[in-house]
PDB file of C-alpha atoms and ligand atoms in Angstrom:
ATOM      1  CA  MET A  18     -15.026  -5.668   0.667  1.00  0.00           C
ATOM      2  CA  ARG A  19     -12.722  -2.875   1.806  1.00  0.00           C
ATOM      3  CA  LEU A  20      -9.143  -3.964   2.304  1.00  0.00           C
ATOM      4  CA  ILE A  21      -5.710  -2.519   2.898  1.00  0.00           C
ATOM      5  CA  MET A  22      -2.473  -4.194   1.869  1.00  0.00           C
ATOM      6  CA  MET A  23       0.515  -3.108   3.943  1.00  0.00           C
ATOM      7  CA  GLY A  24       4.136  -4.087   4.154  1.00  0.00           C
ATOM      8  CA  PRO A  25       7.617  -2.598   3.936  1.00  0.00           C
ATOM      9  CA  PRO A  26       8.987  -1.527   0.545  1.00  0.00           C
ATOM     10  CA  GLY A  27       9.631  -4.661  -1.515  1.00  0.00           C
ATOM     11  CA  ALA A  28       7.368  -6.955   0.530  1.00  0.00           C
ATOM     12  CA  GLY A  29       5.490  -7.774  -2.665  1.00  0.00           C
ATOM     13  CA  LYS A  30       2.343  -5.875  -1.751  1.00  0.00           C
ATOM     14  CA  GLY A  31       1.733  -4.574  -5.276  1.00  0.00           C
ATOM     15  CA  THR A  32       1.904  -8.061  -6.771  1.00  0.00           C
ATOM     16  CA  GLN A  33      -0.319  -9.581  -4.092  1.00  0.00           C
ATOM     17  CA  ALA A  34      -2.746  -6.640  -4.136  1.00  0.00           C
ATOM     18  CA  LYS A  35      -3.532  -7.318  -7.793  1.00  0.00           C
ATOM     19  CA  PHE A  36      -4.310 -11.015  -7.175  1.00  0.00           C
ATOM     20  CA  VAL A  37      -6.433 -10.330  -4.117  1.00  0.00           C
ATOM     21  CA  ALA A  38      -8.386  -7.501  -5.760  1.00  0.00           C
ATOM     22  CA  GLU A  39      -9.079  -9.638  -8.808  1.00  0.00           C
ATOM     23  CA  HIS A  40     -10.273 -12.488  -6.600  1.00  0.00           C
ATOM     24  CA  PHE A  41     -12.808 -10.232  -4.874  1.00  0.00           C
ATOM     25  CA  GLY A  42     -13.742  -8.330  -8.047  1.00  0.00           C
ATOM     26  CA  ILE A  43     -12.702  -4.967  -6.640  1.00  0.00           C
ATOM     27  CA  PRO A  44     -10.175  -2.409  -7.933  1.00  0.00           C
ATOM     28  CA  ALA A  45      -6.626  -2.450  -6.551  1.00  0.00           C
ATOM     29  CA  ILE A  46      -5.808   1.175  -5.850  1.00  0.00           C
ATOM     30  CA  SER A  47      -2.062   1.723  -5.651  1.00  0.00           C
ATOM     31  CA  THR A  48      -1.040   5.240  -4.661  1.00  0.00           C
ATOM     32  CA  GLY A  49       2.501   4.510  -5.901  1.00  0.00           C
ATOM     33  CA  ASP A  50       1.132   3.492  -9.330  1.00  0.00           C
ATOM     34  CA  ILE A  51      -1.081   6.581  -9.537  1.00  0.00           C
ATOM     35  CA  PHE A  52       1.875   8.811  -8.653  1.00  0.00           C
ATOM     36  CA  ARG A  53       4.086   7.048 -11.206  1.00  0.00           C
ATOM     37  CA  ALA A  54       1.428   7.428 -13.931  1.00  0.00           C
ATOM     38  CA  ASN A  55       1.251  11.145 -13.154  1.00  0.00           C
ATOM     39  CA  VAL A  56       5.033  11.431 -13.227  1.00  0.00           C
ATOM     40  CA  SER A  57       5.242   9.829 -16.659  1.00  0.00           C
ATOM     41  CA  GLU A  58       2.418  12.008 -17.980  1.00  0.00           C
ATOM     42  CA  GLY A  59       4.132  15.098 -16.548  1.00  0.00           C
ATOM     43  CA  THR A  60       0.989  16.338 -14.761  1.00  0.00           C
ATOM     44  CA  PRO A  61       1.320  19.004 -12.015  1.00  0.00           C
ATOM     45  CA  LEU A  62       0.638  16.233  -9.440  1.00  0.00           C
ATOM     46  CA  GLY A  63       3.386  14.127 -11.009  1.00  0.00           C
ATOM     47  CA  ILE A  64       5.863  17.005 -11.013  1.00  0.00           C
ATOM     48  CA  GLU A  65       5.202  17.651  -7.309  1.00  0.00           C
ATOM     49  CA  ALA A  66       5.247  13.954  -6.320  1.00  0.00           C
ATOM     50  CA  LYS A  67       8.463  13.167  -8.198  1.00  0.00           C
ATOM     51  CA  ARG A  68      10.615  15.333  -5.907  1.00  0.00           C
ATOM     52  CA  TYR A  69       9.567  13.298  -2.895  1.00  0.00           C
ATOM     53  CA  MET A  70       9.531   9.897  -4.581  1.00  0.00           C
ATOM     54  CA  ASP A  71      13.036  10.228  -6.009  1.00  0.00           C
ATOM     55  CA  ALA A  72      14.346  11.023  -2.532  1.00  0.00           C
ATOM     56  CA  GLY A  73      12.471   8.109  -0.943  1.00  0.00           C
ATOM     57  CA  ASP A  74      10.268  10.523   1.055  1.00  0.00           C
ATOM     58  CA  TYR A  75       6.519  10.388   1.419  1.00  0.00           C
ATOM     59  CA  VAL A  76       4.445  12.728  -0.703  1.00  0.00           C
ATOM     60  CA  PRO A  77       2.686  15.211   1.660  1.00  0.00           C
ATOM     61  CA  ASP A  78      -0.539  13.936   3.229  1.00  0.00           C
ATOM     62  CA  GLU A  79      -2.777  16.678   1.762  1.00  0.00           C
ATOM     63  CA  VAL A  80      -1.728  15.768  -1.768  1.00  0.00           C
ATOM     64  CA  THR A  81      -2.031  12.013  -1.219  1.00  0.00           C
ATOM     65  CA  ASN A  82      -5.323  12.195   0.676  1.00  0.00           C
ATOM     66  CA  LEU A  83      -7.037  14.247  -2.001  1.00  0.00           C
ATOM     67  CA  MET A  84      -5.835  11.887  -4.697  1.00  0.00           C
ATOM     68  CA  VAL A  85      -7.194   8.842  -2.830  1.00  0.00           C
ATOM     69  CA  ARG A  86     -10.477  10.569  -2.048  1.00  0.00           C
ATOM     70  CA  ASN A  87     -11.022  11.269  -5.751  1.00  0.00           C
ATOM     71  CA  ARG A  88     -10.122   7.719  -6.702  1.00  0.00           C
ATOM     72  CA  ILE A  89     -12.400   6.126  -4.113  1.00  0.00           C
ATOM     73  CA  ASP A  90     -15.260   8.314  -5.345  1.00  0.00           C
ATOM     74  CA  GLU A  91     -15.102   6.662  -8.759  1.00  0.00           C
ATOM     75  CA  GLU A  92     -17.885   4.279  -9.621  1.00  0.00           C
ATOM     76  CA  ASP A  93     -15.826   1.090  -9.815  1.00  0.00           C
ATOM     77  CA  ALA A  94     -14.814   1.528  -6.159  1.00  0.00           C
ATOM     78  CA  GLU A  95     -18.383   1.605  -4.938  1.00  0.00           C
ATOM     79  CA  PRO A  96     -18.658  -2.138  -4.184  1.00  0.00           C
ATOM     80  CA  GLY A  97     -15.287  -2.031  -2.455  1.00  0.00           C
ATOM     81  CA  PHE A  98     -11.577  -1.586  -3.046  1.00  0.00           C
ATOM     82  CA  LEU A  99      -8.161  -2.761  -2.024  1.00  0.00           C
ATOM     83  CA  LEU A 100      -5.733  -0.009  -1.083  1.00  0.00           C
ATOM     84  CA  ASP A 101      -2.099  -0.757  -1.844  1.00  0.00           C
ATOM     85  CA  GLY A 102       0.347   1.680  -0.232  1.00  0.00           C
ATOM     86  CA  TYR A 103      -2.256   3.806   1.552  1.00  0.00           C
ATOM     87  CA  PRO A 104      -2.569   4.761   4.358  1.00  0.00           C
ATOM     88  CA  ARG A 105       1.079   5.207   5.273  1.00  0.00           C
ATOM     89  CA  THR A 106       0.831   7.797   8.072  1.00  0.00           C
ATOM     90  CA  LEU A 107      -1.418   8.210  11.099  1.00  0.00           C
ATOM     91  CA  ALA A 108      -2.924  11.321   9.499  1.00  0.00           C
ATOM     92  CA  GLN A 109      -3.828   9.238   6.437  1.00  0.00           C
ATOM     93  CA  VAL A 110      -5.482   6.625   8.681  1.00  0.00           C
ATOM     94  CA  GLU A 111      -7.755   9.313  10.109  1.00  0.00           C
ATOM     95  CA  GLU A 112      -8.522  10.714   6.696  1.00  0.00           C
ATOM     96  CA  LEU A 113      -9.380   7.272   5.324  1.00  0.00           C
ATOM     97  CA  ASP A 114     -11.621   6.579   8.319  1.00  0.00           C
ATOM     98  CA  GLY A 115     -13.565   9.713   7.421  1.00  0.00           C
ATOM     99  CA  MET A 116     -13.838   8.757   3.751  1.00  0.00           C
ATOM    100  CA  ILE A 117     -15.122   5.256   4.532  1.00  0.00           C
ATOM    101  CA  LYS A 118     -17.481   6.398   7.254  1.00  0.00           C
ATOM    102  CA  PHE A 119     -18.985   8.907   4.845  1.00  0.00           C
ATOM    103  CA  THR A 120     -20.000   6.047   2.544  1.00  0.00           C
ATOM    104  CA  GLY A 121     -21.607   4.155   5.461  1.00  0.00           C
ATOM    105  CA  HIS A 122     -19.169   1.256   5.215  1.00  0.00           C
ATOM    106  CA  SER A 123     -16.236   0.009   7.283  1.00  0.00           C
ATOM    107  CA  LEU A 124     -12.830  -1.518   6.707  1.00  0.00           C
ATOM    108  CA  ASP A 125     -12.960  -5.318   6.596  1.00  0.00           C
ATOM    109  CA  ALA A 126      -9.296  -6.185   7.012  1.00  0.00           C
ATOM    110  CA  VAL A 127      -5.731  -4.904   6.884  1.00  0.00           C
ATOM    111  CA  VAL A 128      -3.271  -7.436   5.514  1.00  0.00           C
ATOM    112  CA  VAL A 129       0.366  -6.923   6.523  1.00  0.00           C
ATOM    113  CA  LEU A 130       3.054  -8.860   4.702  1.00  0.00           C
ATOM    114  CA  THR A 131       5.995  -9.650   6.946  1.00  0.00           C
ATOM    115  CA  VAL A 132       9.395 -10.192   5.331  1.00  0.00           C
ATOM    116  CA  ASP A 133      13.061 -10.514   6.128  1.00  0.00           C
ATOM    117  CA  ALA A 134      14.829  -7.105   5.845  1.00  0.00           C
ATOM    118  CA  ASP A 135      17.915  -8.441   3.980  1.00  0.00           C
ATOM    119  CA  GLU A 136      15.774 -10.304   1.500  1.00  0.00           C
ATOM    120  CA  ILE A 137      13.913  -7.073   0.776  1.00  0.00           C
ATOM    121  CA  VAL A 138      16.997  -5.119  -0.255  1.00  0.00           C
ATOM    122  CA  GLU A 139      17.914  -7.990  -2.572  1.00  0.00           C
ATOM    123  CA  ARG A 140      14.425  -8.037  -4.127  1.00  0.00           C
ATOM    124  CA  LEU A 141      14.351  -4.294  -4.622  1.00  0.00           C
ATOM    125  CA  LEU A 142      17.751  -4.201  -6.283  1.00  0.00           C
ATOM    126  CA  GLN A 143      16.558  -6.932  -8.643  1.00  0.00           C
ATOM    127  CA  ARG A 144      13.377  -4.987  -9.366  1.00  0.00           C
ATOM    128  CA  ALA A 145      15.522  -1.927 -10.142  1.00  0.00           C
ATOM    129  CA  GLN A 146      17.162  -3.906 -12.939  1.00  0.00           C
ATOM    130  CA  VAL A 147      13.889  -5.215 -14.333  1.00  0.00           C
ATOM    131  CA  GLU A 148      11.650  -2.146 -13.985  1.00  0.00           C
ATOM    132  CA  GLY A 149      14.214   0.631 -13.810  1.00  0.00           C
ATOM    133  CA  ARG A 150      12.418   2.463 -10.999  1.00  0.00           C
ATOM    134  CA  ALA A 151      14.260   5.657 -10.051  1.00  0.00           C
ATOM    135  CA  ASP A 152      13.667   5.009  -6.342  1.00  0.00           C
ATOM    136  CA  ASP A 153      15.198   1.521  -6.266  1.00  0.00           C
ATOM    137  CA  THR A 154      18.831   2.520  -5.669  1.00  0.00           C
ATOM    138  CA  GLU A 155      20.445   1.194  -2.493  1.00  0.00           C
ATOM    139  CA  ASP A 156      20.510   4.577  -0.702  1.00  0.00           C
ATOM    140  CA  VAL A 157      16.906   5.360  -1.543  1.00  0.00           C
ATOM    141  CA  ILE A 158      15.814   1.832  -0.543  1.00  0.00           C
ATOM    142  CA  ARG A 159      17.403   2.361   2.901  1.00  0.00           C
ATOM    143  CA  LYS A 160      15.707   5.722   3.239  1.00  0.00           C
ATOM    144  CA  ARG A 161      12.339   4.212   2.310  1.00  0.00           C
ATOM    145  CA  GLN A 162      12.831   1.449   4.871  1.00  0.00           C
ATOM    146  CA  GLU A 163      13.636   4.020   7.572  1.00  0.00           C
ATOM    147  CA  ILE A 164      10.596   6.106   6.751  1.00  0.00           C
ATOM    148  CA  TYR A 165       8.413   2.998   6.720  1.00  0.00           C
ATOM    149  CA  ALA A 166       9.684   2.032  10.186  1.00  0.00           C
ATOM    150  CA  GLU A 167       9.138   5.545  11.560  1.00  0.00           C
ATOM    151  CA  GLN A 168       5.871   6.541   9.959  1.00  0.00           C
ATOM    152  CA  THR A 169       4.044   3.451   8.733  1.00  0.00           C
ATOM    153  CA  GLU A 170       4.893   0.631  11.145  1.00  0.00           C
ATOM    154  CA  PRO A 171       2.950   2.348  13.979  1.00  0.00           C
ATOM    155  CA  LEU A 172      -0.212   1.842  11.905  1.00  0.00           C
ATOM    156  CA  ILE A 173       0.047  -1.898  12.498  1.00  0.00           C
ATOM    157  CA  GLU A 174      -0.759  -1.430  16.187  1.00  0.00           C
ATOM    158  CA  VAL A 175      -3.651   0.893  15.377  1.00  0.00           C
ATOM    159  CA  TYR A 176      -5.314  -1.736  13.206  1.00  0.00           C
ATOM    160  CA  ARG A 177      -4.402  -4.561  15.584  1.00  0.00           C
ATOM    161  CA  ALA A 178      -6.219  -2.705  18.355  1.00  0.00           C
ATOM    162  CA  ARG A 179      -9.278  -2.533  16.099  1.00  0.00           C
ATOM    163  CA  GLY A 180      -9.148  -6.306  15.631  1.00  0.00           C
ATOM    164  CA  ILE A 181      -8.903  -6.182  11.828  1.00  0.00           C
ATOM    165  CA  LEU A 182      -5.184  -6.868  11.375  1.00  0.00           C
ATOM    166  CA  ILE A 183      -4.076  -9.977   9.504  1.00  0.00           C
ATOM    167  CA  GLU A 184      -0.347 -10.707   9.470  1.00  0.00           C
ATOM    168  CA  VAL A 185       0.792 -12.938   6.636  1.00  0.00           C
ATOM    169  CA  ASP A 186       4.272 -14.366   6.079  1.00  0.00           C
ATOM    170  CA  GLY A 187       5.410 -12.700   2.842  1.00  0.00           C
ATOM    171  CA  MET A 188       8.460 -14.918   2.329  1.00  0.00           C
ATOM    172  CA  GLY A 189       8.547 -17.642  -0.308  1.00  0.00           C
ATOM    173  CA  GLU A 190       7.038 -18.059  -3.755  1.00  0.00           C
ATOM    174  CA  VAL A 191       4.485 -15.498  -4.933  1.00  0.00           C
ATOM    175  CA  ALA A 192       1.776 -18.173  -5.325  1.00  0.00           C
ATOM    176  CA  GLU A 193       2.407 -19.517  -1.817  1.00  0.00           C
ATOM    177  CA  VAL A 194       2.017 -16.051  -0.326  1.00  0.00           C
ATOM    178  CA  THR A 195      -1.185 -15.471  -2.324  1.00  0.00           C
ATOM    179  CA  GLN A 196      -2.554 -18.738  -0.951  1.00  0.00           C
ATOM    180  CA  ARG A 197      -1.742 -17.692   2.620  1.00  0.00           C
ATOM    181  CA  ILE A 198      -3.529 -14.373   2.103  1.00  0.00           C
ATOM    182  CA  PHE A 199      -6.617 -16.085   0.682  1.00  0.00           C
ATOM    183  CA  GLU A 200      -6.737 -18.517   3.588  1.00  0.00           C
ATOM    184  CA  ALA A 201      -6.417 -15.698   6.124  1.00  0.00           C
ATOM    185  CA  LEU A 202      -9.077 -13.630   4.354  1.00  0.00           C
ATOM    186  CA  ASP A 203     -11.459 -16.589   4.083  1.00  0.00           C
ATOM    187  CA  VAL A 204     -11.647 -16.563   7.846  1.00  0.00           C
ATOM    188  CA  VAL A 205     -12.678 -12.883   7.704  1.00  0.00           C
ATOM    189  CA  THR A 206     -15.219 -13.276   4.908  1.00  0.00           C
ATOM    190  CA  GLN A 207     -16.840 -16.278   6.581  1.00  0.00           C
ATOM    191  CA  SER A 208     -17.146 -14.697  10.008  1.00  0.00           C
TER     192      SER A 208
HETATM  193  P1  LIG B 308       5.073   2.402  -3.655  1.00  0.00           P
HETATM  194  O1  LIG B 308       4.941   2.054  -5.086  1.00  0.00           O
HETATM  195  O2  LIG B 308       3.857   2.063  -2.853  1.00  0.00           O
HETATM  196  O3  LIG B 308       6.343   1.866  -3.040  1.00  0.00           O
HETATM  197  O4  LIG B 308       5.203   4.002  -3.581  1.00  0.00           O
HETATM  198  C1  LIG B 308       6.275   4.685  -4.222  1.00  0.00           C
HETATM  199  C2  LIG B 308       6.446   6.081  -3.644  1.00  0.00           C
HETATM  200  O5  LIG B 308       5.238   6.839  -3.841  1.00  0.00           O
HETATM  201  C3  LIG B 308       6.684   6.144  -2.134  1.00  0.00           C
HETATM  202  O6  LIG B 308       8.033   5.929  -1.791  1.00  0.00           O
HETATM  203  C4  LIG B 308       6.220   7.568  -1.823  1.00  0.00           C
HETATM  204  O7  LIG B 308       7.173   8.525  -2.254  1.00  0.00           O
HETATM  205  C5  LIG B 308       5.003   7.701  -2.732  1.00  0.00           C
HETATM  206  N1  LIG B 308       3.781   7.236  -2.036  1.00  0.00           N
HETATM  207  C6  LIG B 308       3.008   6.154  -2.348  1.00  0.00           C
HETATM  208  N2  LIG B 308       1.979   6.034  -1.497  1.00  0.00           N
HETATM  209  C7  LIG B 308       2.099   7.046  -0.611  1.00  0.00           C
HETATM  210  C8  LIG B 308       1.355   7.456   0.525  1.00  0.00           C
HETATM  211  N3  LIG B 308       0.277   6.769   0.951  1.00  0.00           N
HETATM  212  N4  LIG B 308       1.771   8.567   1.187  1.00  0.00           N
HETATM  213  C9  LIG B 308       2.838   9.273   0.784  1.00  0.00           C
HETATM  214  N5  LIG B 308       3.611   8.932  -0.254  1.00  0.00           N
HETATM  215  C10 LIG B 308       3.248   7.829  -0.961  1.00  0.00           C
END
């Protein structure tokens, strides 16, 4: 199973990605989490990524692509994986296509969580209090939403055209959303 979880910042993709990956017995690969781990360990990758993350910008494609390529090459990702937060640009889509093709597999589905924009800002400000993420201030949230709309939203049409897009209503309780995702993915796994 090779899946992508997409959605605007604060749509709950990280939370849902973990449930879905566990359900299918595949690793959830979150580029944001890998960057954050590198930032807290002070690695050269972390030092480079932090500049972009703190400003709400995307880390350059070359850096992100290489990081994902290395992660996907690990043994636990051989039976499949769920990508959370990647790809985010058209160049990353192409790069991922190459990586997957190389292994002789294909993408099974791209899940997009749809949410109300006002609700998202609320959720992210709450998360800022709980998790203390440096990029959850109101200005940076707005910037991340803008960048998502400009650079990542166009990916939805790319995957829709391929017939592998699944749009799921991301509003409501976490468990309800998880249930909706499972129901939508059941259709894919049974077909
Ligand atoms: P996330 O936890 O997915 O919201 O990601 C947090 C931050 O990490 C983003 O705002 C970007 O700065 C960076 N990041 C995560 N994934 C990517 C990606 N695929 N391409 C570029 N930057 C990324």
